[in-house]
Each structure stands twice: as C-alpha cells, then as structure tokens.
mmCIF file of C-alpha atoms in Angstrom:
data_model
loop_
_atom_site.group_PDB
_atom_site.id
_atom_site.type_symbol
_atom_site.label_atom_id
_atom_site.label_comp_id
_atom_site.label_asym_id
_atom_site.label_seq_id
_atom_site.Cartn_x
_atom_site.Cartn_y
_atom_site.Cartn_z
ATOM 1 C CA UNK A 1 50.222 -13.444 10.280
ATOM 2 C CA UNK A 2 49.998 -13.116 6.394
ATOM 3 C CA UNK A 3 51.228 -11.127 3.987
ATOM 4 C CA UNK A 4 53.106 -10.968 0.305
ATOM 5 C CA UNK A 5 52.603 -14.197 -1.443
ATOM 6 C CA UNK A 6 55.214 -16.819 -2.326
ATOM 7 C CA UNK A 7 54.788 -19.823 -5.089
ATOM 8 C CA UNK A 8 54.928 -23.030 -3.837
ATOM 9 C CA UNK A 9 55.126 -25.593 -6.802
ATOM 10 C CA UNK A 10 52.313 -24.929 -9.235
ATOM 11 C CA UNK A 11 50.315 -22.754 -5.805
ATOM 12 C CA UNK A 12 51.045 -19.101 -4.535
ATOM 13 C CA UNK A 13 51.609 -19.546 -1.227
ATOM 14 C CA UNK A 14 49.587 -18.460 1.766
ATOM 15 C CA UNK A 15 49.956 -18.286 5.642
ATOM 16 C CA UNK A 16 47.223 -18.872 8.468
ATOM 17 C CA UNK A 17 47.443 -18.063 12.350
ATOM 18 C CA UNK A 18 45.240 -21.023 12.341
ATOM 19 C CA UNK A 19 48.482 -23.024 13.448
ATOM 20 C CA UNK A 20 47.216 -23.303 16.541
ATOM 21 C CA UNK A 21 44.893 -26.007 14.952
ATOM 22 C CA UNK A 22 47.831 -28.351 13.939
ATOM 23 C CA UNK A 23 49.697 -27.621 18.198
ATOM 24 C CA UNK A 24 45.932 -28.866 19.118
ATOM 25 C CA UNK A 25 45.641 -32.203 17.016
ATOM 26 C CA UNK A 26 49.708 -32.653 18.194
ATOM 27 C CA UNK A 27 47.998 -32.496 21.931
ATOM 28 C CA UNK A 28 45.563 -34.952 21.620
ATOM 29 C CA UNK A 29 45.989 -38.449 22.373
ATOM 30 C CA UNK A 30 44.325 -41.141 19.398
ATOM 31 C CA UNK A 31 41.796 -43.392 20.525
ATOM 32 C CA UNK A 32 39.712 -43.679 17.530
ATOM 33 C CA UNK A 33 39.654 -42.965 13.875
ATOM 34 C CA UNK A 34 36.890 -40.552 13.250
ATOM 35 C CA UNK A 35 35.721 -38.739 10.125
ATOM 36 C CA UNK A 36 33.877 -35.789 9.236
ATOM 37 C CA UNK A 37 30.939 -37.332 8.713
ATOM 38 C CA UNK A 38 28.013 -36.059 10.632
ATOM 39 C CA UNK A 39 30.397 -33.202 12.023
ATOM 40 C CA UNK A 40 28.806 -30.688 13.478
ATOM 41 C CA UNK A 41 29.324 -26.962 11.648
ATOM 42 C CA UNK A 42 28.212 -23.796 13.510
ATOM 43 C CA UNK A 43 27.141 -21.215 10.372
ATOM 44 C CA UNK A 44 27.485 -17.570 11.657
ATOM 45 C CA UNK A 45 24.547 -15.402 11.058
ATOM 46 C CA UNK A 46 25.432 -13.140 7.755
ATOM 47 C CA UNK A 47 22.456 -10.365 9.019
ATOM 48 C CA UNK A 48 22.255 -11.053 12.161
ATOM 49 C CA UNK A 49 21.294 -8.449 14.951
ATOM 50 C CA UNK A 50 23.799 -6.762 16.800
ATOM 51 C CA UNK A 51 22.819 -8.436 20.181
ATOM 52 C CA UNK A 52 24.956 -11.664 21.368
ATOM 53 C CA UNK A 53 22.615 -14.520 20.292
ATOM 54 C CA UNK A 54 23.685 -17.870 20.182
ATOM 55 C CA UNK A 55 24.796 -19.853 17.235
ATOM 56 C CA UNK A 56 22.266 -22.756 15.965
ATOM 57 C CA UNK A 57 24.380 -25.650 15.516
ATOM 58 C CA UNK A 58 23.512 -28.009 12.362
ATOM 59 C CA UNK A 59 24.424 -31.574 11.982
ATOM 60 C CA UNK A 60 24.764 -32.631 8.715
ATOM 61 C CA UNK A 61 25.969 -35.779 7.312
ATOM 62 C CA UNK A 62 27.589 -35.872 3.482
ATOM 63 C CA UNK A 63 24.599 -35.774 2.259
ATOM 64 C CA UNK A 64 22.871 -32.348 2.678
ATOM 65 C CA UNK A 65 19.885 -30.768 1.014
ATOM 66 C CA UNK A 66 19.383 -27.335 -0.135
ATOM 67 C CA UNK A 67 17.898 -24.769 2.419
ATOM 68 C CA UNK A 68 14.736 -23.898 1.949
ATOM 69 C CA UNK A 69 15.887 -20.203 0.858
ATOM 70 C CA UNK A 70 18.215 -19.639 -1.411
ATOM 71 C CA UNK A 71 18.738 -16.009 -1.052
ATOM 72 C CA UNK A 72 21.892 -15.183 0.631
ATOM 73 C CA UNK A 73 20.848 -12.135 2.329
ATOM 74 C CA UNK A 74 18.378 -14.683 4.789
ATOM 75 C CA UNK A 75 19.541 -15.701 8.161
ATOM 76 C CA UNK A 76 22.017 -18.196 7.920
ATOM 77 C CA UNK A 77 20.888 -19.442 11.491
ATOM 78 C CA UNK A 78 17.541 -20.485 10.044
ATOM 79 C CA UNK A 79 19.193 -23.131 7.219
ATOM 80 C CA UNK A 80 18.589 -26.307 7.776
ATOM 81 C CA UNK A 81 20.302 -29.354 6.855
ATOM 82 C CA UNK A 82 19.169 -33.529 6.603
ATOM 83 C CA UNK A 83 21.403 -36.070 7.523
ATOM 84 C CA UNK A 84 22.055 -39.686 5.110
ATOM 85 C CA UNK A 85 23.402 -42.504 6.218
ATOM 86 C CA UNK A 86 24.690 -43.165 2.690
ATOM 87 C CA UNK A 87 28.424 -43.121 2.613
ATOM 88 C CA UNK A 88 29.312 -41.701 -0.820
ATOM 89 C CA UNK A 89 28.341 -37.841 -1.643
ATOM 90 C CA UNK A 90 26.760 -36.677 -5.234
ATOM 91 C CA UNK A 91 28.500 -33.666 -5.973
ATOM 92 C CA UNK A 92 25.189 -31.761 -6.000
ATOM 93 C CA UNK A 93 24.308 -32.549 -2.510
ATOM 94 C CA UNK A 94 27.643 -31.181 -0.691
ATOM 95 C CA UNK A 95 26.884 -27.995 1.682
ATOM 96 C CA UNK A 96 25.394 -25.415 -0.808
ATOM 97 C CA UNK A 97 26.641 -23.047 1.399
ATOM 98 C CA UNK A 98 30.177 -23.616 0.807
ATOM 99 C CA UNK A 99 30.840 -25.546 -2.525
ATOM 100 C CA UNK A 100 32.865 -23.591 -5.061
ATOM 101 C CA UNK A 101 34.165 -21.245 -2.429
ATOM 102 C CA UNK A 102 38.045 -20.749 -1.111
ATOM 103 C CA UNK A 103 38.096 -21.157 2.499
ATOM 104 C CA UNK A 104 40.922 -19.735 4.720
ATOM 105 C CA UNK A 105 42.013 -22.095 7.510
ATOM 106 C CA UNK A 106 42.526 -21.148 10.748
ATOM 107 C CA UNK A 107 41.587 -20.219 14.468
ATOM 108 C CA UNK A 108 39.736 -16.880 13.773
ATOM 109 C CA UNK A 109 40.403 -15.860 17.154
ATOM 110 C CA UNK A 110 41.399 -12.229 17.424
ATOM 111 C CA UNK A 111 40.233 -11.443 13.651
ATOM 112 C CA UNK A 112 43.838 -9.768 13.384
ATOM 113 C CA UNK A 113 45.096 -8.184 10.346
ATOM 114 C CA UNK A 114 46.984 -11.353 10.068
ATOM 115 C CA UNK A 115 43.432 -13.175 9.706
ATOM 116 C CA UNK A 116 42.305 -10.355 7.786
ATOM 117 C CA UNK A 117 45.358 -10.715 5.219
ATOM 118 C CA UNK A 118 43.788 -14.303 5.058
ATOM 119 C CA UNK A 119 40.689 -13.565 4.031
ATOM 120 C CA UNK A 120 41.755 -10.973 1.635
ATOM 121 C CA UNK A 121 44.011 -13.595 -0.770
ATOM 122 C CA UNK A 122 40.778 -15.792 -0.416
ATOM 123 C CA UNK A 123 38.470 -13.302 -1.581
ATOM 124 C CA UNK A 124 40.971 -12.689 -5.101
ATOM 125 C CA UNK A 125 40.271 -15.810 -5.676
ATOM 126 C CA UNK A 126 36.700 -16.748 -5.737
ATOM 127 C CA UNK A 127 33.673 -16.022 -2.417
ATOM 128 C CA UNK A 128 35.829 -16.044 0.909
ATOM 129 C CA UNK A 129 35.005 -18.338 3.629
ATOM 130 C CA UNK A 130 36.515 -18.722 7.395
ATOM 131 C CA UNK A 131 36.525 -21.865 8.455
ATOM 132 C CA UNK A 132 38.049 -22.833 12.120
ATOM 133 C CA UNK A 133 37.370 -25.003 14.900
ATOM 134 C CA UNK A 134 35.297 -24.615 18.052
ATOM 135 C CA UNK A 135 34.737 -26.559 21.302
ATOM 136 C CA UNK A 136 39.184 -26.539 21.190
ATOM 137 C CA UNK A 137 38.976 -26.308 25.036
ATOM 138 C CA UNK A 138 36.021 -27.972 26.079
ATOM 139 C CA UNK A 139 37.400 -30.828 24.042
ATOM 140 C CA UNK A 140 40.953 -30.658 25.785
ATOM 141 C CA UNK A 141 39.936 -29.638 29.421
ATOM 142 C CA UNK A 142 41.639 -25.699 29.293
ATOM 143 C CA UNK A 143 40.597 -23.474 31.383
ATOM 144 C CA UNK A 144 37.525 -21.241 30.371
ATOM 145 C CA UNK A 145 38.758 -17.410 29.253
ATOM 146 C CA UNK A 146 36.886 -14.577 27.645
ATOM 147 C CA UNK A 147 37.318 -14.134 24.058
ATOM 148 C CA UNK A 148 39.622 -11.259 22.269
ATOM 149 C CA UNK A 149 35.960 -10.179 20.322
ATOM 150 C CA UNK A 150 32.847 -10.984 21.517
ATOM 151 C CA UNK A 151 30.492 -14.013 19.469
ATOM 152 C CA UNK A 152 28.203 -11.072 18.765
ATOM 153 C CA UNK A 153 30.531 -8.612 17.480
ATOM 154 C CA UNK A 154 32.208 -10.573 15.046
ATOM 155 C CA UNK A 155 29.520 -9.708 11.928
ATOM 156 C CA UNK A 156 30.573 -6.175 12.187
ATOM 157 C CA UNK A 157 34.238 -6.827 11.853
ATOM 158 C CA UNK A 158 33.824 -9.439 9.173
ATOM 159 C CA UNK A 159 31.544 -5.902 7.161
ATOM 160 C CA UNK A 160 34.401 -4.004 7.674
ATOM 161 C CA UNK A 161 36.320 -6.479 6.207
ATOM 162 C CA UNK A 162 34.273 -6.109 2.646
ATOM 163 C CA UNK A 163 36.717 -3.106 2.077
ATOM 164 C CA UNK A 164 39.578 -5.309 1.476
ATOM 165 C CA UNK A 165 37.751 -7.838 -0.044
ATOM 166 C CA UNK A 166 36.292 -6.719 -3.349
ATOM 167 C CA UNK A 167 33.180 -5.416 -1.477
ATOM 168 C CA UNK A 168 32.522 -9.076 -0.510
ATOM 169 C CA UNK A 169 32.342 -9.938 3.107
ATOM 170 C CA UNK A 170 33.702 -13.003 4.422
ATOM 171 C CA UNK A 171 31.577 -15.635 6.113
ATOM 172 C CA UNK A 172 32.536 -17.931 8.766
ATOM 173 C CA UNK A 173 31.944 -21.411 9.264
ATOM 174 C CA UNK A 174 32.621 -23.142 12.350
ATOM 175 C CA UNK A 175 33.609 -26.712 12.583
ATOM 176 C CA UNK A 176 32.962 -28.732 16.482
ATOM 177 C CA UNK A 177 36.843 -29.811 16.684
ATOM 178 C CA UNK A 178 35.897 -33.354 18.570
ATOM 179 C CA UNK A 179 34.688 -34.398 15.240
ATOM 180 C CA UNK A 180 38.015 -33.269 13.491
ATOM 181 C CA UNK A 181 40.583 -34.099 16.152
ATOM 182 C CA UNK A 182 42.222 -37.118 14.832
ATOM 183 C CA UNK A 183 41.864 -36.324 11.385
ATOM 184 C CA UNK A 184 44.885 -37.459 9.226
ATOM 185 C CA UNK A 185 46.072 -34.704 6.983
ATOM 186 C CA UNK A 186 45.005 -37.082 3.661
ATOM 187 C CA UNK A 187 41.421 -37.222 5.420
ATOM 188 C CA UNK A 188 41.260 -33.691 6.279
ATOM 189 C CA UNK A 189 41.872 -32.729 2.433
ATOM 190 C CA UNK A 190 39.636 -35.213 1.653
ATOM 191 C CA UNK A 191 36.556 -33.947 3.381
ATOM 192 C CA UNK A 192 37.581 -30.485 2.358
ATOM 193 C CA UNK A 193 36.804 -31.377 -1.339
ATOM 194 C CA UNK A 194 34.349 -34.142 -0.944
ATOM 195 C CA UNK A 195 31.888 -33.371 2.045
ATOM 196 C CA UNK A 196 32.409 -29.141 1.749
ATOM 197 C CA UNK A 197 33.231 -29.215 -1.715
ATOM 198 C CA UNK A 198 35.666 -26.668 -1.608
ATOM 199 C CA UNK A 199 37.144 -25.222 -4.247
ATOM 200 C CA UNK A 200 40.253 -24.154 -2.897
ATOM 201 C CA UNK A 201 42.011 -22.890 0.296
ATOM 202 C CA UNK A 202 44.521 -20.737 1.797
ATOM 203 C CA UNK A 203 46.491 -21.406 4.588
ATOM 204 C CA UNK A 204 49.778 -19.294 6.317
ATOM 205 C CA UNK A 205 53.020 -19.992 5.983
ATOM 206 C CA UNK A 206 53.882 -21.514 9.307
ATOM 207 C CA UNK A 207 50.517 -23.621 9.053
ATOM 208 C CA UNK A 208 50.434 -27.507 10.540
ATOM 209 C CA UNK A 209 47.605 -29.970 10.280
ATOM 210 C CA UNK A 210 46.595 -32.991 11.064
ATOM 211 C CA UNK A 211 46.635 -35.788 14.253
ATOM 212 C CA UNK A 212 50.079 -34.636 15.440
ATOM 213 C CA UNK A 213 50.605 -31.992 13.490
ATOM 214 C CA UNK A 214 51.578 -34.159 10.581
ATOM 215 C CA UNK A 215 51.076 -31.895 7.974
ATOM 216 C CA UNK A 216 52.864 -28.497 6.564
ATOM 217 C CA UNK A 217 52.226 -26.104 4.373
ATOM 218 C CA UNK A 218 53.751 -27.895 1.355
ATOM 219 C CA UNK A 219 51.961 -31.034 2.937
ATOM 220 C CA UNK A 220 48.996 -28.984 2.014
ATOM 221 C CA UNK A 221 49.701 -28.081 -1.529
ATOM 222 C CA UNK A 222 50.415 -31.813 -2.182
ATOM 223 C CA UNK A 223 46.989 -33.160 -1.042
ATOM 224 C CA UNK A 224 44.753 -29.950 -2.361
ATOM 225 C CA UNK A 225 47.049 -31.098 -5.754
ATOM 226 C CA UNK A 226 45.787 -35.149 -5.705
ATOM 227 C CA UNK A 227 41.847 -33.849 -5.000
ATOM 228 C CA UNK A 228 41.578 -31.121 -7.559
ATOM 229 C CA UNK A 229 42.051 -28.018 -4.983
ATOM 230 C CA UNK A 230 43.651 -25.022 -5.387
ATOM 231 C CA UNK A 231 46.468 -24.177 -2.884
ATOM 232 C CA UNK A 232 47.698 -20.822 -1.753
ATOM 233 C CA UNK A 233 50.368 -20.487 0.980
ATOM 234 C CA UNK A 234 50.902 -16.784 2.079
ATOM 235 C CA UNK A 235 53.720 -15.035 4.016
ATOM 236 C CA UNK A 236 53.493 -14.474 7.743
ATOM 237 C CA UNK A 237 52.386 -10.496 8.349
ATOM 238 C CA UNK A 238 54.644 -9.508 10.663
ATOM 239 C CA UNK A 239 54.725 -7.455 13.977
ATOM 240 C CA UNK A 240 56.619 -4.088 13.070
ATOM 241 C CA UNK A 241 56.667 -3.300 16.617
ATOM 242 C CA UNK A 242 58.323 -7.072 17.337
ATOM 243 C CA UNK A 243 57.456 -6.120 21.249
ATOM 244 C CA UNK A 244 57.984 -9.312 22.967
ATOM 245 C CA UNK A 245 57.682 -8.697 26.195
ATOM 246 C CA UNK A 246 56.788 -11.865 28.327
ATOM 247 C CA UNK A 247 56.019 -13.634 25.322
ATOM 248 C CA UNK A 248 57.698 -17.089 25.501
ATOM 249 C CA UNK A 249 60.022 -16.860 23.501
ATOM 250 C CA UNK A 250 60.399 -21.199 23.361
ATOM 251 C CA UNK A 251 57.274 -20.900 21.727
ATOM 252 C CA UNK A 252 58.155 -22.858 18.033
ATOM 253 C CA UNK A 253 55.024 -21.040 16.432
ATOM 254 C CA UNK A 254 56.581 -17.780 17.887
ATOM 255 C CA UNK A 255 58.904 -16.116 14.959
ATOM 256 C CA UNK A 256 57.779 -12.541 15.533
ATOM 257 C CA UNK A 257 54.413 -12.496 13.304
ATOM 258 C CA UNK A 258 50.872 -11.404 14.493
ATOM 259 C CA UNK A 259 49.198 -13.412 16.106
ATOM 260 C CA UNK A 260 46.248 -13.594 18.708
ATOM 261 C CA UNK A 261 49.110 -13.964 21.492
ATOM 262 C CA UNK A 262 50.307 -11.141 20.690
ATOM 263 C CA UNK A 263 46.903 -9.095 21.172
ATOM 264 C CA UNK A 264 46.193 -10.797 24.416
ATOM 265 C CA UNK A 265 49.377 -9.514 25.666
ATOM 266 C CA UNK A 266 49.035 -6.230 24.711
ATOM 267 C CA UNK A 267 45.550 -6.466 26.223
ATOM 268 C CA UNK A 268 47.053 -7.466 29.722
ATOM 269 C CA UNK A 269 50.167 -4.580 29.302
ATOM 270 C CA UNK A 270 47.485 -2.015 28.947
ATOM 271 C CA UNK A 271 49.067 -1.175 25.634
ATOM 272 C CA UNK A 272 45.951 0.041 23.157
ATOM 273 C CA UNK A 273 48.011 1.412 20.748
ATOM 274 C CA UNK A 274 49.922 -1.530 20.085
ATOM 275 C CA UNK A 275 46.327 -3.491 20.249
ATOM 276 C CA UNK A 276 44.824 -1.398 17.276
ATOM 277 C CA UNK A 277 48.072 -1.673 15.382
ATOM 278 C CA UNK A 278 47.557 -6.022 15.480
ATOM 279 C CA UNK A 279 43.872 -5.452 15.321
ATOM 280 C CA UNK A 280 43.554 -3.203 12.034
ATOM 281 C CA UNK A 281 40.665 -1.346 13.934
ATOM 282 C CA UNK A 282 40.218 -0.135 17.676
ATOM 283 C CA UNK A 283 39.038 -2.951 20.319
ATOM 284 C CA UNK A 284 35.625 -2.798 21.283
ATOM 285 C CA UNK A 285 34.463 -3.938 24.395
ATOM 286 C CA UNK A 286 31.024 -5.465 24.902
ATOM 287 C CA UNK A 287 28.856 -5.292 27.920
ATOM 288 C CA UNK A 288 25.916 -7.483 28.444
ATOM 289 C CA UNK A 289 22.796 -4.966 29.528
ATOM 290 C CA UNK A 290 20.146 -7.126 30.132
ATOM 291 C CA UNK A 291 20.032 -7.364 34.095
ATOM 292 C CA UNK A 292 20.445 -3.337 34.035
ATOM 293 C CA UNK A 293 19.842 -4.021 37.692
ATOM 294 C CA UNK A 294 23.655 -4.346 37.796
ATOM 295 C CA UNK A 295 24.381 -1.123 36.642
ATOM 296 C CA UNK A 296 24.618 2.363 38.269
ATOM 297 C CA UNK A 297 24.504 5.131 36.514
ATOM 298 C CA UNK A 298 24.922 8.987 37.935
ATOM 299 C CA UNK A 299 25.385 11.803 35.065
ATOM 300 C CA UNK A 300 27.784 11.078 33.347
ATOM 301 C CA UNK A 301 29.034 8.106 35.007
ATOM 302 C CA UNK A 302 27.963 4.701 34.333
ATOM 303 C CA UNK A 303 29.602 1.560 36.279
ATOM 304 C CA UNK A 304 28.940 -2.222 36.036
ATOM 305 C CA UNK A 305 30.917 -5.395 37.524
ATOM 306 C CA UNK A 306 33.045 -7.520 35.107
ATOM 307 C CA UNK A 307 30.615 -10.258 35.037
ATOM 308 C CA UNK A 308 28.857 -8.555 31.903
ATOM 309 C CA UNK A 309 32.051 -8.262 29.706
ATOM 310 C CA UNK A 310 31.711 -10.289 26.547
ATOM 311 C CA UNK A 311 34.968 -10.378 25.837
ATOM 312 C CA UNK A 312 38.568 -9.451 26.979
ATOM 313 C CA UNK A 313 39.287 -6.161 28.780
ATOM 314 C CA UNK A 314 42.640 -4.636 28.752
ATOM 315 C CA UNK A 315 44.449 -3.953 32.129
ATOM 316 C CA UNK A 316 43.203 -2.120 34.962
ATOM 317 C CA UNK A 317 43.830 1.727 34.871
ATOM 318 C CA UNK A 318 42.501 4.538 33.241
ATOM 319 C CA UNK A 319 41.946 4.529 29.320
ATOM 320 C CA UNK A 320 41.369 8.200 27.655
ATOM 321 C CA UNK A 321 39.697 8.801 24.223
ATOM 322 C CA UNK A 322 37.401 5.876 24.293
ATOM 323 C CA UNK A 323 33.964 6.238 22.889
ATOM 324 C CA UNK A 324 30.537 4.565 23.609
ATOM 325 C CA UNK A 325 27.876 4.357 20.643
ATOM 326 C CA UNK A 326 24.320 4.968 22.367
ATOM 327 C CA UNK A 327 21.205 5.321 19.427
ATOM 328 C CA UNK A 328 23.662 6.017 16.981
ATOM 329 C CA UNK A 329 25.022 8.590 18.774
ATOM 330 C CA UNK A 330 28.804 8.387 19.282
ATOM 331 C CA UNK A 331 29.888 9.756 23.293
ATOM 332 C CA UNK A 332 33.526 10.260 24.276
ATOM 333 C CA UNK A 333 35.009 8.921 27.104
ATOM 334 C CA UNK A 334 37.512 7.743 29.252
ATOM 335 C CA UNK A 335 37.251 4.173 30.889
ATOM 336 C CA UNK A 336 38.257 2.940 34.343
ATOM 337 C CA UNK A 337 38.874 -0.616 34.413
ATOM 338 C CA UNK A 338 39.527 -2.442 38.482
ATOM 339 C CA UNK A 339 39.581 -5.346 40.172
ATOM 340 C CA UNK A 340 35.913 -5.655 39.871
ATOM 341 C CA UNK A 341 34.094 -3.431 37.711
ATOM 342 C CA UNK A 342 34.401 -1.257 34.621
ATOM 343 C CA UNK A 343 33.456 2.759 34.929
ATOM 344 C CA UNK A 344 32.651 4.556 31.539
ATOM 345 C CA UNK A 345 32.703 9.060 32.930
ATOM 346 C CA UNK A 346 31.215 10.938 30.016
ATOM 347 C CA UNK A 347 33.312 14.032 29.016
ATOM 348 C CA UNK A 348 30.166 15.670 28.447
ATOM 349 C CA UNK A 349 27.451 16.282 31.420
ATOM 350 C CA UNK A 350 24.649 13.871 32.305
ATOM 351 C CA UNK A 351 25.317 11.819 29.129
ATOM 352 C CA UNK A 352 24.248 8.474 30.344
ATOM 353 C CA UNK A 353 22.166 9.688 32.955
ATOM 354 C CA UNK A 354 18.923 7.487 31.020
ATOM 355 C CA UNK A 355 21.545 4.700 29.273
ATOM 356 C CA UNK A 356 19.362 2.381 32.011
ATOM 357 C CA UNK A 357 16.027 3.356 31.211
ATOM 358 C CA UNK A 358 16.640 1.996 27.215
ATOM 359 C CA UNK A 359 16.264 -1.069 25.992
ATOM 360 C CA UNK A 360 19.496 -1.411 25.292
ATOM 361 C CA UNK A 361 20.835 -5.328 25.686
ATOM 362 C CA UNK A 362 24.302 -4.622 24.827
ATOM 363 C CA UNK A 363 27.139 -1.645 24.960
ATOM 364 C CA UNK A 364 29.530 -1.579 22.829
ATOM 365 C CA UNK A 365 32.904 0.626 24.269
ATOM 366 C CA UNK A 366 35.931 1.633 21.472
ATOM 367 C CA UNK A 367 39.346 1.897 22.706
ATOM 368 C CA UNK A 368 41.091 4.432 20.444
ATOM 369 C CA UNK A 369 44.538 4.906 20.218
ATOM 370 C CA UNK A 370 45.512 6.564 23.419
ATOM 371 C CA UNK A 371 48.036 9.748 23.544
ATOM 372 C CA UNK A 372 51.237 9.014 24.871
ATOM 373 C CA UNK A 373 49.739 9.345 28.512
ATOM 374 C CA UNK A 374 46.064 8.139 27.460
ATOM 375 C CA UNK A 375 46.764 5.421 30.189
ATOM 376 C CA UNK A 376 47.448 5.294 33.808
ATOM 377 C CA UNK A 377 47.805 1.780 34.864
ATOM 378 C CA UNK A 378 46.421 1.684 38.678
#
C-alpha cells in the first residue's frame, strides 16, 4: 500500500488502498446528483468494550451541533448530532469531531500495514482520522462475505496503531457510500472541507475518486489546492514476497503492492506467515460465544460450527502455535479448521474444560507465524 513519500507540486505525496472506492463509483450507473448533505457517518467507538456491538449510525446535515460531552475519552457511540435544513455551513458548526484533522482515504478493510502506513503520514501531520465507505455491497448487490477483522476487533488494532503514530491512535469514521456514490471529484473535495471541515488528507499513490473514477491522485492535490486543503500523496508499500498466486493478474489496481486482496488470498492458501507479514500483527479470529449451547468443550478441546466466526478464517487444515486469550490468560494452541466447524486442542490438559461455564461473549484466537510445517492443509 504506502510507503516513502514523493512531492507532488507544492504536496508530499501519499498512497491509499482505498482505490477500491474510485473501481466502486466507476461501477455505478448515475441516476441522480446527490450530495453529502444529510449523509449518514457511522463514528467507531474510541473506548468501546471488546464485545462486537453495533455501530449507532448518526445523520447529520451541514449543520451539526456540539455533543453534549466534549471529552474525548467518552463513547463516541453516545454523540449526537441535529440536522438543518439550511444550505450554507458556519465554520463553527461543521462535525466537531473531525474539523482540523487530516483524514486518510480509503477502504479500511484489512487494516494492512499498507493502511497502517496511511495513518502514520496522517498522524505527522496533525490528529489522524480514517475515513471510508460502508454499505459498498449492499448498495451494489455483491454477495455477502465475512470481513478480514471483525467490527469488534478493530479498536484494538487501531491502539496498537498509537505506536506508530506519535502515541495518538487513529479514529475511524465511516461514511454510508449511497450518499457518496455519484459524487463528482470537485463535490467530494468540497464536502471534505466544507461539511467535515477537514484540514487536510492523504491518499495512496494509485488512488481514484469520484463518479467513474474521474479523479487521480494529482486530481486530488488540485482540488484540496482550490479549497485550502493540504494534500499528501504517498508511495504504494509494497509486497516483498510479490506471491501472486491466483491473483488476477488483469487486475489494473494490481501492480504488486499490499493490499486487502492480497490478505484474503493468503487467508484461502492457508499461508499465515505471509498473512502476518501484510497484516503487521498476527490474525485474530473472533468467535461469537453467546449461544454457548453451540459449543462442546472436553479438556482441552473446545469445538464450535462456523456460524460464530466474526470474520475470515484461513483454509481448512491444521494451524500450530496459535494462542487463545481466556481472563487475561494467554493458552497455546493449535487450531483445526473443516468444512463445518473450528476445533481449538489445548497443549496443556483440561484448559478449556470451564471456557463454557464463563461469561465470556466473544473468543478471540491468534494465528502466529507457523514453523515451516505449522500447517497441514486437510
């Protein structure tokens, strides 16, 4: 995805995996012109718990008024926002949540070190935001497929993240794509400075946006340059490994960098080596625990069917030196994926022998990087 930086013009340059955004608008057909104006933004909890609870969506207008706290340490899900029918925005009435702030564009999807890169050139220059688009395939009928990191899981990354970031971690902010979709680049800009109130953003190299995919990177640059917005462009990070595989290689967007693709595909090979190397971290797999009538558990074996994964499992076999955090208590062990369930055998005796009698709602299972025979696909 992103790495050194480049100047473009008076901007360093920047790169997003967020490209996807710009094939999306090229996909859709125009039938009307619509605006950001009482779009629909989806603010990701900052402190929220570990367990998978869903979003609250606020509609906002351009006007908004303050939430009621101000303290940024308070759950983002409980900010509310008012909606005006007045067409023109005072400056002082533009999200609070995001005015001043450099936002990096893009589809946030795997949270790759491509994203991560990303968020890191936002962060050096002023409070980091993500901002991408959801509702992509409800929107464009695609079929429904589990996520590369679970909804809930995605604070914890983003913490991790704070490393990289000048001990600042980034916060997310979803826009509903149906209210974007037909966006002209010039508009998109435009509601980037005068609904968000952004003060600058950073985008990836290879980055298109836009109804059609009208506009580039430079594109970019040009417009943040008439509204008063900074404009980084970044270098792609690229895949060291360059393992193609089955990856179609009449992709356009595909020129060897990370990229979500890339994880999924490593995902479905098995391959968790190559997974943590695009990841920046090991893939953790989340299980849904709240019908624990699903599960079985004997000793040091625990089973349950697929139905409670969260998010995307790698390929069936056997997966050695995983790990399962229980109470704060870290237990190796290896993984069985099949056909229908998931199998987590303790290396240690009767280890989840009472993981059913907690009140545990979710499970979250680490992939580390396996030895060279750490997997045995079935």
């Amino acid at each position: 995805m992103l790495g050194g930086s480049r100047c473009i013009s008076q901007h360093c340059n920047f790169h997003c995996s967020a490209h996807q955004f710009s094939t999306i608008l090229a996909a859709s057909t125009l039938t009307s012109n619509s605006s950001f104006k009482n779009f629909r933004i989806r603010l990701r909890n900052r402190n929220s718990n570990s367990t998978c609870l869903s979003n609250k969506v606020c509609d906002f207008g351009v006007n908004c008024v303050q939430p009621k706290s101000s303290d940024t340490q308070s759950s983002l899900l409980s900010d509310t926002l008012s909606q005006s029918g007045t067409d023109e925005e005072p400056p002082s009435e533009r999200l609070p949540i995001l005015t001043g702030g450099i936002v990096a564009l893009g589809k946030f999807d795997a949270l790759h070190i491509g994203h991560r890169e990303l968020a890191i050139q936002a962060a050096k220059r002023g409070i980091p935001f993500l901002l991408s688009f959801v509702g992509i395939a409800e929107v464009l009928g695609w079929e429904p497929r589990a996520p590369i990191v679970a909804e809930c899981d995605r604070k914890r990354i983003l913490s991790s993240w704070a490393l990289y970031c000048g001990n600042v971690m980034p916060r997310e902010l979803q826009i509903d794509f149906s209210k974007v979709r037909y966006l002209t680049p010039c508009q998109f800009v435009e509601k980037l400075s005068k609904e968000l109130g952004v003060r600058g953003v950073v985008a990836g190299e290879n980055y298109r946006f836009g109804y059609r995919a009208a506009g580039d990177a430079s594109d970019l640059v040009k417009l943040c340059e008439e509204y008063g917005l900074e404009a980084y462009i970044i270098n792609s990070v690229m895949d060291t490994n360059q393992i193609s595989g089955d990856l179609n290689s009449n992709d356009g967007k595909e020129r060897g960098q990370v990229s979500s693709t890339r994880v999924s595909y490593a995902l479905h090979k098995g391959d968790m080596k190559y997974v943590s190397e695009l990841l920046g971290r090991n893939h953790r797999l989340i299980l849904m625990m709240e019908d624990q009538e699903m599960f079985t558990s004997e000793r040091n074996r625990l089973s349950a069917p697929k139905s409670c994964l969260l998010n995307l499992a790698p390929k069936e076999g056997r997966y050695e030196n995983c790990s399962v955090l229980i109470d704060k208590n870290v237990i190796p062990c290896r993984v069985i994926v099949d056909t229908t369930d998931i199998h987590l055998e303790s290396y240690e005796v009767a280890s989840f022998s009472c993981i059913t009698s907690q009140d545990l709602k979710i499970l979250g299972i680490d992939f580390g990087s396996p030895e060279l025979d750490g997997v045995q696909i079935l």
